[in-house]
Amino acid sequence: MTTGVLAMAYGTPSSREQVAEYYTDIRRGRPPTDEQLADLTMRYDAIGGTFPLREITQRQVAALQEALGNGFRVELGQKHAHPFVEDGVASLARDCDRIVGLVLAPHYSAVSVGEYARRAAAAAATHGIPIETIDSWHLLPDYLNFLTDAVLAAMATLPDDVQRDADVVFTAHSLPEKSVGPEDPYPDQLRATAEAVATQADLFRWTLAWQSAGRTPDPWLGPDILDVIRTRAEEGAAGVVVCACGFTADHLEVAYDLDVEARRVAEEVGLPFARVASVNDDRTVLNALADLVRSRVA
Ligand code: FEC
């Protein structure tokens, strides 16, 4: 009896030529304008013309398979690139009798993790295979411990007189306000992660911000990380440490939106800046995620 594990991730283009197709998928079939496409391509170019999410996701999937061992088969299913969620389910349905879904992002929102879960459930139904997707794992102890160590390590890179006085800002991907209903746990889960890490790391100053909001006219969850950096500089902050705990990988939204854009804003306003390491394929966290999958099966 083999249990299928559908590891779900956002997906990234496989090459510069594929950016338009990827962006069109994100926009639900509406091709981007030339200006939008040029802007997104510029961001990939600014991180060296690379698509790091691809390889990091593959390493995460391999680490999960290794941790789960015999009796489990792990397949990747992505939101916006091949192999899609539906491809992963189809592959698992061939020789597994049930599927556990795991999204490689810790916090639940109906429009983020919920969309992965709905697509996986619809695909599983067409193959007649049962599936259960884990909603969130934002308080997983090994993830909190990883973040605690990583926050302290990032703080230690700041000048001596700034280290303990710096603001730690915990971020997740912003969402359009209208898509986050009053019952949606996304903002509360981000706060819960941040509070737990702040307690464990004994932080003096910490706050929450949203990052990477879309460039659309409707309002997105705020405050935005770039505004928080500017405001905290005006208020006399000593430095800023950004922990993108809403993601698990060093992808575009981390490598460009934080390492390039947020760092540049911090430099402009004279604030020492550090970015906290991402989970990527950290074995302890991935082993803990494998245990979480195992506990669902039991
Ligand atoms: O490295 C890469 O190539 C991919 C980086 C990437 C990740 C990611 C994760 C999340 N997103 C979430 C929500 C939205 C919403 C929209 C949206 C749009 C984009 C665009 C790019 C992009 N996202 Fe993303 N996201 C990444 C990249 N995202 C590029 C399009 C251009 C732009 O606005 O920058 C608006 C469109 C829509 O309605 O879908 C909303 C959330 C996550 C975190 C959870 C997860 O990983 O699934 C939430 C990585």
mmCIF file of C-alpha atoms and ligand atoms in Angstrom:
data_model
loop_
_atom_site.group_PDB
_atom_site.id
_atom_site.type_symbol
_atom_site.label_atom_id
_atom_site.label_comp_id
_atom_site.label_asym_id
_atom_site.label_seq_id
_atom_site.Cartn_x
_atom_site.Cartn_y
_atom_site.Cartn_z
ATOM 1 C CA MET A 1 0.000 0.000 0.000
ATOM 2 C CA THR A 2 1.684 3.218 -1.185
ATOM 3 C CA THR A 3 0.641 6.632 0.088
ATOM 4 C CA GLY A 4 1.009 9.403 -2.431
ATOM 5 C CA VAL A 5 2.299 12.743 -1.209
ATOM 6 C CA LEU A 6 1.522 15.746 -3.379
ATOM 7 C CA ALA A 7 4.101 18.435 -2.555
ATOM 8 C CA MET A 8 2.641 21.678 -3.865
ATOM 9 C CA ALA A 9 4.595 24.802 -4.767
ATOM 10 C CA TYR A 10 4.095 28.024 -6.730
ATOM 11 C CA GLY A 11 6.234 27.199 -9.787
ATOM 12 C CA THR A 12 8.569 29.415 -11.789
ATOM 13 C CA PRO A 13 9.427 29.757 -15.496
ATOM 14 C CA SER A 14 11.956 27.279 -16.849
ATOM 15 C CA SER A 15 13.647 29.936 -19.004
ATOM 16 C CA ARG A 16 13.500 33.629 -19.931
ATOM 17 C CA GLU A 17 11.434 32.708 -23.033
ATOM 18 C CA GLN A 18 8.834 31.077 -20.817
ATOM 19 C CA VAL A 19 8.175 34.128 -18.602
ATOM 20 C CA ALA A 20 5.231 35.334 -20.740
ATOM 21 C CA GLU A 21 3.454 31.969 -20.541
ATOM 22 C CA TYR A 22 4.038 31.783 -16.796
ATOM 23 C CA TYR A 23 2.789 35.331 -16.243
ATOM 24 C CA THR A 24 -0.285 34.578 -18.376
ATOM 25 C CA ASP A 25 -1.042 31.587 -16.165
ATOM 26 C CA ILE A 26 -0.725 33.725 -13.001
ATOM 27 C CA ARG A 27 -3.140 36.192 -14.622
ATOM 28 C CA ARG A 28 -5.576 33.333 -15.220
ATOM 29 C CA GLY A 29 -5.160 33.268 -18.978
ATOM 30 C CA ARG A 30 -4.939 37.025 -19.625
ATOM 31 C CA PRO A 31 -1.578 37.807 -21.276
ATOM 32 C CA PRO A 32 0.378 40.613 -19.588
ATOM 33 C CA THR A 33 0.925 43.905 -21.387
ATOM 34 C CA ASP A 34 4.376 44.469 -22.932
ATOM 35 C CA GLU A 35 5.167 46.818 -20.051
ATOM 36 C CA GLN A 36 4.149 44.276 -17.387
ATOM 37 C CA LEU A 37 6.159 41.550 -19.109
ATOM 38 C CA ALA A 38 9.226 43.795 -19.383
ATOM 39 C CA ASP A 39 8.941 44.662 -15.693
ATOM 40 C CA LEU A 40 8.773 41.022 -14.593
ATOM 41 C CA THR A 41 11.611 40.015 -16.959
ATOM 42 C CA MET A 42 13.699 42.863 -15.535
ATOM 43 C CA ARG A 43 13.199 41.435 -12.032
ATOM 44 C CA TYR A 44 14.431 37.974 -13.095
ATOM 45 C CA ASP A 45 17.366 39.627 -14.906
ATOM 46 C CA ALA A 46 18.197 41.560 -11.723
ATOM 47 C CA ILE A 47 18.687 38.272 -9.859
ATOM 48 C CA GLY A 48 21.104 37.027 -12.487
ATOM 49 C CA GLY A 49 18.607 35.799 -15.083
ATOM 50 C CA THR A 50 17.939 32.757 -12.911
ATOM 51 C CA PHE A 51 14.830 30.971 -11.640
ATOM 52 C CA PRO A 52 16.048 29.635 -8.290
ATOM 53 C CA LEU A 53 12.656 28.372 -7.141
ATOM 54 C CA ARG A 54 12.826 25.504 -9.631
ATOM 55 C CA GLU A 55 15.898 23.840 -8.161
ATOM 56 C CA ILE A 56 15.010 24.652 -4.547
ATOM 57 C CA THR A 57 11.562 23.080 -4.958
ATOM 58 C CA GLN A 58 13.162 19.973 -6.473
ATOM 59 C CA ARG A 59 15.525 19.716 -3.496
ATOM 60 C CA GLN A 60 12.595 20.096 -1.091
ATOM 61 C CA VAL A 61 10.677 17.314 -2.851
ATOM 62 C CA ALA A 62 13.732 15.036 -2.816
ATOM 63 C CA ALA A 63 14.289 15.705 0.903
ATOM 64 C CA LEU A 64 10.652 14.860 1.661
ATOM 65 C CA GLN A 65 10.917 11.601 -0.303
ATOM 66 C CA GLU A 66 14.111 10.669 1.520
ATOM 67 C CA ALA A 67 12.565 11.447 4.905
ATOM 68 C CA LEU A 68 9.371 9.500 4.191
ATOM 69 C CA GLY A 69 11.076 6.455 2.660
ATOM 70 C CA ASN A 70 9.334 3.257 1.618
ATOM 71 C CA GLY A 71 5.572 3.229 1.510
ATOM 72 C CA PHE A 72 5.382 6.840 0.299
ATOM 73 C CA ARG A 73 5.766 8.351 -3.167
ATOM 74 C CA VAL A 74 6.249 12.115 -3.350
ATOM 75 C CA GLU A 75 5.300 14.015 -6.513
ATOM 76 C CA LEU A 76 5.477 17.716 -7.242
ATOM 77 C CA GLY A 77 2.351 19.648 -8.252
ATOM 78 C CA GLN A 78 2.694 23.368 -9.042
ATOM 79 C CA LYS A 79 0.232 26.223 -9.246
ATOM 80 C CA HIS A 80 1.616 28.078 -12.252
ATOM 81 C CA ALA A 81 4.168 25.840 -14.041
ATOM 82 C CA HIS A 82 4.683 22.241 -15.171
ATOM 83 C CA PRO A 83 4.198 19.811 -13.544
ATOM 84 C CA PHE A 84 0.877 21.333 -12.475
ATOM 85 C CA VAL A 85 -1.094 20.213 -9.413
ATOM 86 C CA GLU A 86 -3.295 18.122 -11.722
ATOM 87 C CA ASP A 87 -0.222 16.389 -13.262
ATOM 88 C CA GLY A 88 1.069 15.445 -9.817
ATOM 89 C CA VAL A 89 -2.286 13.948 -8.814
ATOM 90 C CA ALA A 90 -2.558 11.999 -12.086
ATOM 91 C CA SER A 91 0.893 10.525 -11.577
ATOM 92 C CA LEU A 92 0.180 9.494 -7.970
ATOM 93 C CA ALA A 93 -3.219 8.049 -8.870
ATOM 94 C CA ARG A 94 -1.481 5.416 -11.040
ATOM 95 C CA ASP A 95 -0.064 3.418 -8.123
ATOM 96 C CA CYS A 96 -1.189 4.973 -4.834
ATOM 97 C CA ASP A 97 -4.396 4.351 -2.937
ATOM 98 C CA ARG A 98 -4.604 7.689 -1.158
ATOM 99 C CA ILE A 99 -2.917 11.093 -1.270
ATOM 100 C CA VAL A 100 -1.797 13.554 1.374
ATOM 101 C CA GLY A 101 -1.368 17.097 0.051
ATOM 102 C CA LEU A 102 1.304 19.371 1.519
ATOM 103 C CA VAL A 103 1.758 22.971 0.372
ATOM 104 C CA LEU A 104 5.310 24.295 0.728
ATOM 105 C CA ALA A 105 4.014 27.523 2.303
ATOM 106 C CA PRO A 106 3.115 27.674 6.004
ATOM 107 C CA HIS A 107 0.097 30.000 6.244
ATOM 108 C CA TYR A 108 -3.453 29.263 5.070
ATOM 109 C CA SER A 109 -5.554 31.636 3.037
ATOM 110 C CA ALA A 110 -8.562 30.544 0.990
ATOM 111 C CA VAL A 111 -6.940 32.087 -2.102
ATOM 112 C CA SER A 112 -3.426 30.719 -1.575
ATOM 113 C CA VAL A 113 -3.286 27.280 0.093
ATOM 114 C CA GLY A 114 -7.045 26.920 -0.404
ATOM 115 C CA GLU A 115 -6.630 27.138 -4.172
ATOM 116 C CA TYR A 116 -3.975 24.398 -4.203
ATOM 117 C CA ALA A 117 -6.241 22.200 -2.041
ATOM 118 C CA ARG A 118 -9.333 22.756 -4.221
ATOM 119 C CA ARG A 119 -7.440 21.988 -7.417
ATOM 120 C CA ALA A 120 -5.882 18.861 -5.918
ATOM 121 C CA ALA A 121 -9.268 17.670 -4.596
ATOM 122 C CA ALA A 122 -10.949 18.209 -7.977
ATOM 123 C CA ALA A 123 -8.188 16.297 -9.763
ATOM 124 C CA ALA A 124 -8.258 13.464 -7.197
ATOM 125 C CA ALA A 125 -12.036 13.160 -7.613
ATOM 126 C CA THR A 126 -11.638 12.578 -11.351
ATOM 127 C CA HIS A 127 -9.261 9.672 -10.576
ATOM 128 C CA GLY A 128 -11.444 8.366 -7.725
ATOM 129 C CA ILE A 129 -8.613 8.581 -5.187
ATOM 130 C CA PRO A 130 -9.064 10.032 -1.677
ATOM 131 C CA ILE A 131 -6.986 13.097 -0.777
ATOM 132 C CA GLU A 132 -6.468 15.136 2.342
ATOM 133 C CA THR A 133 -4.476 18.372 2.167
ATOM 134 C CA ILE A 134 -2.772 19.804 5.248
ATOM 135 C CA ASP A 135 -4.141 23.335 5.684
ATOM 136 C CA SER A 136 -1.257 25.033 7.439
ATOM 137 C CA TRP A 137 1.852 24.385 9.497
ATOM 138 C CA HIS A 138 2.670 27.895 10.681
ATOM 139 C CA LEU A 139 3.392 26.739 14.270
ATOM 140 C CA LEU A 140 5.401 23.612 13.437
ATOM 141 C CA PRO A 141 8.039 23.581 16.223
ATOM 142 C CA ASP A 142 11.020 22.823 13.964
ATOM 143 C CA TYR A 143 10.011 25.614 11.583
ATOM 144 C CA LEU A 144 9.747 28.061 14.508
ATOM 145 C CA ASN A 145 13.134 26.883 15.810
ATOM 146 C CA PHE A 146 14.677 27.307 12.348
ATOM 147 C CA LEU A 147 13.319 30.857 12.101
ATOM 148 C CA THR A 148 14.456 31.703 15.635
ATOM 149 C CA ASP A 149 18.047 30.670 14.876
ATOM 150 C CA ALA A 150 17.943 32.367 11.474
ATOM 151 C CA VAL A 151 16.607 35.652 12.892
ATOM 152 C CA LEU A 152 19.349 35.712 15.542
ATOM 153 C CA ALA A 153 21.978 34.882 12.899
ATOM 154 C CA ALA A 154 20.740 37.721 10.652
ATOM 155 C CA MET A 155 20.770 40.179 13.569
ATOM 156 C CA ALA A 156 24.358 39.179 14.317
ATOM 157 C CA THR A 157 25.416 40.413 10.845
ATOM 158 C CA LEU A 158 24.420 44.005 11.709
ATOM 159 C CA PRO A 159 26.914 46.441 13.271
ATOM 160 C CA ASP A 160 27.481 45.713 16.998
ATOM 161 C CA ASP A 161 25.705 48.817 18.284
ATOM 162 C CA VAL A 162 22.599 48.085 16.155
ATOM 163 C CA GLN A 163 22.120 44.357 16.670
ATOM 164 C CA ARG A 164 19.736 44.087 19.637
ATOM 165 C CA ASP A 165 17.975 47.387 18.811
ATOM 166 C CA ALA A 166 17.063 46.529 15.229
ATOM 167 C CA ASP A 167 13.420 46.013 14.278
ATOM 168 C CA VAL A 168 12.587 42.507 13.085
ATOM 169 C CA VAL A 169 9.857 42.627 10.444
ATOM 170 C CA PHE A 170 8.022 39.378 9.663
ATOM 171 C CA THR A 171 6.498 39.281 6.181
ATOM 172 C CA ALA A 172 4.240 37.164 3.997
ATOM 173 C CA HIS A 173 2.919 37.708 0.474
ATOM 174 C CA SER A 174 0.227 40.375 0.409
ATOM 175 C CA LEU A 175 -3.218 39.542 -0.974
ATOM 176 C CA PRO A 176 -5.987 41.724 -2.391
ATOM 177 C CA GLU A 177 -8.030 42.888 0.627
ATOM 178 C CA LYS A 178 -11.263 41.803 -1.031
ATOM 179 C CA SER A 179 -10.084 38.190 -1.218
ATOM 180 C CA VAL A 180 -9.317 37.923 2.520
ATOM 181 C CA GLY A 181 -12.700 37.507 4.230
ATOM 182 C CA PRO A 182 -13.238 38.060 7.964
ATOM 183 C CA GLU A 183 -12.977 34.303 8.618
ATOM 184 C CA ASP A 184 -9.728 33.918 6.684
ATOM 185 C CA PRO A 185 -6.935 32.962 9.121
ATOM 186 C CA TYR A 186 -4.056 34.296 6.967
ATOM 187 C CA PRO A 187 -3.261 37.517 8.900
ATOM 188 C CA ASP A 188 -3.714 35.826 12.296
ATOM 189 C CA GLN A 189 -1.489 32.916 11.313
ATOM 190 C CA LEU A 190 1.285 35.296 10.220
ATOM 191 C CA ARG A 191 0.982 37.073 13.586
ATOM 192 C CA ALA A 192 1.059 33.750 15.454
ATOM 193 C CA THR A 193 4.279 32.678 13.708
ATOM 194 C CA ALA A 194 5.867 36.069 14.389
ATOM 195 C CA GLU A 195 4.800 36.109 18.035
ATOM 196 C CA ALA A 196 6.163 32.609 18.646
ATOM 197 C CA VAL A 197 9.536 33.430 17.053
ATOM 198 C CA ALA A 198 9.731 36.800 18.827
ATOM 199 C CA THR A 199 9.166 35.041 22.155
ATOM 200 C CA GLN A 200 11.700 32.301 21.447
ATOM 201 C CA ALA A 201 14.311 34.789 20.198
ATOM 202 C CA ASP A 202 13.531 37.249 23.001
ATOM 203 C CA LEU A 203 13.116 40.115 20.540
ATOM 204 C CA PHE A 204 12.698 43.696 21.801
ATOM 205 C CA ARG A 205 11.208 45.185 18.662
ATOM 206 C CA TRP A 206 9.294 43.313 16.034
ATOM 207 C CA THR A 207 6.392 43.970 13.718
ATOM 208 C CA LEU A 208 4.468 42.554 10.755
ATOM 209 C CA ALA A 209 4.370 43.729 7.155
ATOM 210 C CA TRP A 210 3.162 42.444 3.805
ATOM 211 C CA GLN A 211 5.326 42.200 0.720
ATOM 212 C CA SER A 212 5.186 41.786 -3.059
ATOM 213 C CA ALA A 213 1.667 43.219 -3.492
ATOM 214 C CA GLY A 214 0.423 43.149 -7.079
ATOM 215 C CA ARG A 215 0.473 46.327 -9.098
ATOM 216 C CA THR A 216 -3.321 46.594 -9.359
ATOM 217 C CA PRO A 217 -5.615 49.508 -8.459
ATOM 218 C CA ASP A 218 -7.579 47.629 -5.768
ATOM 219 C CA PRO A 219 -6.189 47.694 -2.210
ATOM 220 C CA TRP A 220 -3.885 44.910 -0.980
ATOM 221 C CA LEU A 221 -3.138 43.912 2.628
ATOM 222 C CA GLY A 222 -0.773 46.405 4.247
ATOM 223 C CA PRO A 223 1.388 47.894 5.560
ATOM 224 C CA ASP A 224 3.854 47.185 2.786
ATOM 225 C CA ILE A 225 7.402 46.271 3.838
ATOM 226 C CA LEU A 226 8.890 49.214 1.899
ATOM 227 C CA ASP A 227 6.613 51.700 3.723
ATOM 228 C CA VAL A 228 7.456 50.087 7.067
ATOM 229 C CA ILE A 229 11.189 50.528 6.400
ATOM 230 C CA ARG A 230 10.691 54.225 5.518
ATOM 231 C CA THR A 231 8.407 54.887 8.503
ATOM 232 C CA ARG A 232 10.649 53.127 10.991
ATOM 233 C CA ALA A 233 13.634 55.134 9.737
ATOM 234 C CA GLU A 234 11.680 58.369 10.364
ATOM 235 C CA GLU A 235 10.794 57.120 13.829
ATOM 236 C CA GLY A 236 14.456 56.541 14.640
ATOM 237 C CA ALA A 237 14.854 52.752 14.242
ATOM 238 C CA ALA A 238 18.409 51.476 14.528
ATOM 239 C CA GLY A 239 18.233 48.862 11.777
ATOM 240 C CA VAL A 240 15.883 46.417 10.081
ATOM 241 C CA VAL A 241 15.918 42.634 9.827
ATOM 242 C CA VAL A 242 13.365 41.133 7.425
ATOM 243 C CA CYS A 243 12.107 37.592 7.976
ATOM 244 C CA ALA A 244 9.984 36.400 5.013
ATOM 245 C CA CYS A 245 8.351 33.653 7.055
ATOM 246 C CA GLY A 246 5.423 33.367 4.626
ATOM 247 C CA PHE A 247 7.696 31.638 2.088
ATOM 248 C CA THR A 248 10.003 28.646 2.252
ATOM 249 C CA ALA A 249 12.443 29.421 -0.570
ATOM 250 C CA ASP A 250 14.840 32.047 -1.902
ATOM 251 C CA HIS A 251 12.760 32.799 -4.991
ATOM 252 C CA LEU A 252 12.054 36.016 -6.878
ATOM 253 C CA GLU A 253 9.914 37.557 -4.121
ATOM 254 C CA VAL A 254 12.820 37.139 -1.707
ATOM 255 C CA ALA A 255 15.820 37.553 -4.022
ATOM 256 C CA TYR A 256 14.397 40.656 -5.753
ATOM 257 C CA ASP A 257 11.650 42.169 -3.582
ATOM 258 C CA LEU A 258 13.739 41.925 -0.405
ATOM 259 C CA ASP A 259 17.400 41.490 -1.358
ATOM 260 C CA VAL A 260 17.294 44.153 -4.079
ATOM 261 C CA GLU A 261 14.284 46.432 -3.492
ATOM 262 C CA ALA A 262 13.907 46.458 0.303
ATOM 263 C CA ARG A 263 17.678 46.612 0.775
ATOM 264 C CA ARG A 264 17.850 49.606 -1.592
ATOM 265 C CA VAL A 265 15.097 51.447 0.329
ATOM 266 C CA ALA A 266 16.858 50.719 3.634
ATOM 267 C CA GLU A 267 20.092 52.110 2.182
ATOM 268 C CA GLU A 268 18.285 55.220 0.935
ATOM 269 C CA VAL A 269 16.932 55.955 4.420
ATOM 270 C CA GLY A 270 20.202 55.004 6.108
ATOM 271 C CA LEU A 271 19.054 51.857 7.960
ATOM 272 C CA PRO A 272 21.386 48.864 8.329
ATOM 273 C CA PHE A 273 19.555 45.922 6.698
ATOM 274 C CA ALA A 274 19.659 42.138 6.997
ATOM 275 C CA ARG A 275 17.477 39.442 5.488
ATOM 276 C CA VAL A 276 16.769 36.235 7.376
ATOM 277 C CA ALA A 277 17.664 32.913 5.703
ATOM 278 C CA SER A 278 14.833 30.901 4.128
ATOM 279 C CA VAL A 279 14.058 27.270 4.954
ATOM 280 C CA ASN A 280 14.952 26.045 1.432
ATOM 281 C CA ASP A 281 15.870 22.354 1.898
ATOM 282 C CA ASP A 282 16.779 22.520 5.590
ATOM 283 C CA ARG A 283 16.701 18.856 6.641
ATOM 284 C CA THR A 284 15.283 19.421 10.111
ATOM 285 C CA VAL A 285 12.282 21.358 8.820
ATOM 286 C CA LEU A 286 11.687 18.936 5.944
ATOM 287 C CA ASN A 287 11.934 15.943 8.287
ATOM 288 C CA ALA A 288 9.329 17.632 10.505
ATOM 289 C CA LEU A 289 7.078 18.166 7.483
ATOM 290 C CA ALA A 290 7.508 14.504 6.608
ATOM 291 C CA ASP A 291 6.444 13.626 10.174
ATOM 292 C CA LEU A 292 3.392 15.855 9.747
ATOM 293 C CA VAL A 293 2.459 13.928 6.589
ATOM 294 C CA ARG A 294 2.994 10.619 8.414
ATOM 295 C CA SER A 295 0.740 11.736 11.274
ATOM 296 C CA ARG A 296 -2.077 12.445 8.798
ATOM 297 C CA VAL A 297 -1.826 8.938 7.449
ATOM 298 C CA ALA A 298 -1.863 7.416 10.923
HETATM 299 O O1 FEC B 1 10.478 32.788 -8.135
HETATM 300 C C1 FEC B 1 9.474 32.771 -8.862
HETATM 301 O O2 FEC B 1 9.568 32.693 -10.083
HETATM 302 C C2 FEC B 1 8.102 32.796 -8.289
HETATM 303 C C3 FEC B 1 8.004 33.658 -7.074
HETATM 304 C C4 FEC B 1 6.600 33.763 -6.482
HETATM 305 C C5 FEC B 1 6.152 33.119 -5.360
HETATM 306 C C6 FEC B 1 4.834 33.597 -5.086
HETATM 307 C C7 FEC B 1 4.086 33.192 -4.012
HETATM 308 C C8 FEC B 1 2.840 33.681 -3.675
HETATM 309 N N1 FEC B 1 2.074 34.511 -4.452
HETATM 310 C C9 FEC B 1 0.918 34.773 -3.792
HETATM 311 C C10 FEC B 1 -0.121 35.543 -4.234
HETATM 312 C C11 FEC B 1 -0.166 36.225 -5.445
HETATM 313 C C12 FEC B 1 -1.303 36.971 -5.962
HETATM 314 C C13 FEC B 1 -0.930 37.494 -7.183
HETATM 315 C C14 FEC B 1 0.421 37.094 -7.423
HETATM 316 C C15 FEC B 1 1.169 37.439 -8.541
HETATM 317 C C16 FEC B 1 2.492 37.088 -8.750
HETATM 318 C C17 FEC B 1 3.293 37.508 -9.898
HETATM 319 C C18 FEC B 1 4.547 36.927 -9.761
HETATM 320 C C19 FEC B 1 4.515 36.150 -8.536
HETATM 321 N N2 FEC B 1 3.266 36.270 -7.967
HETATM 322 FE FE1 FEC B 1 2.633 35.332 -6.259
HETATM 323 N N3 FEC B 1 4.476 34.508 -6.057
HETATM 324 C C20 FEC B 1 5.549 34.617 -6.927
HETATM 325 C C21 FEC B 1 5.576 35.412 -8.076
HETATM 326 N N4 FEC B 1 0.862 36.316 -6.374
HETATM 327 C C22 FEC B 1 5.741 37.060 -10.675
HETATM 328 C C23 FEC B 1 2.777 38.394 -11.039
HETATM 329 C C24 FEC B 1 3.446 39.698 -11.151
HETATM 330 C C25 FEC B 1 3.516 40.456 -9.885
HETATM 331 O O3 FEC B 1 2.448 40.912 -9.418
HETATM 332 O O4 FEC B 1 4.627 40.528 -9.342
HETATM 333 C C26 FEC B 1 -1.825 38.330 -8.125
HETATM 334 C C27 FEC B 1 -2.358 37.456 -9.227
HETATM 335 C C28 FEC B 1 -3.396 36.475 -8.726
HETATM 336 O O5 FEC B 1 -4.512 36.901 -8.416
HETATM 337 O O6 FEC B 1 -3.077 35.261 -8.617
HETATM 338 C C29 FEC B 1 -2.648 37.102 -5.265
HETATM 339 C C30 FEC B 1 0.951 34.087 -2.508
HETATM 340 C C31 FEC B 1 2.135 33.406 -2.428
HETATM 341 C C32 FEC B 1 2.675 32.560 -1.223
HETATM 342 C C33 FEC B 1 2.063 31.179 -1.199
HETATM 343 C C34 FEC B 1 2.650 30.253 -2.237
HETATM 344 O O7 FEC B 1 3.881 30.105 -2.334
HETATM 345 O O8 FEC B 1 1.841 29.668 -2.966
HETATM 346 C C35 FEC B 1 -0.141 34.115 -1.438
HETATM 347 C C36 FEC B 1 6.867 32.074 -4.574
#
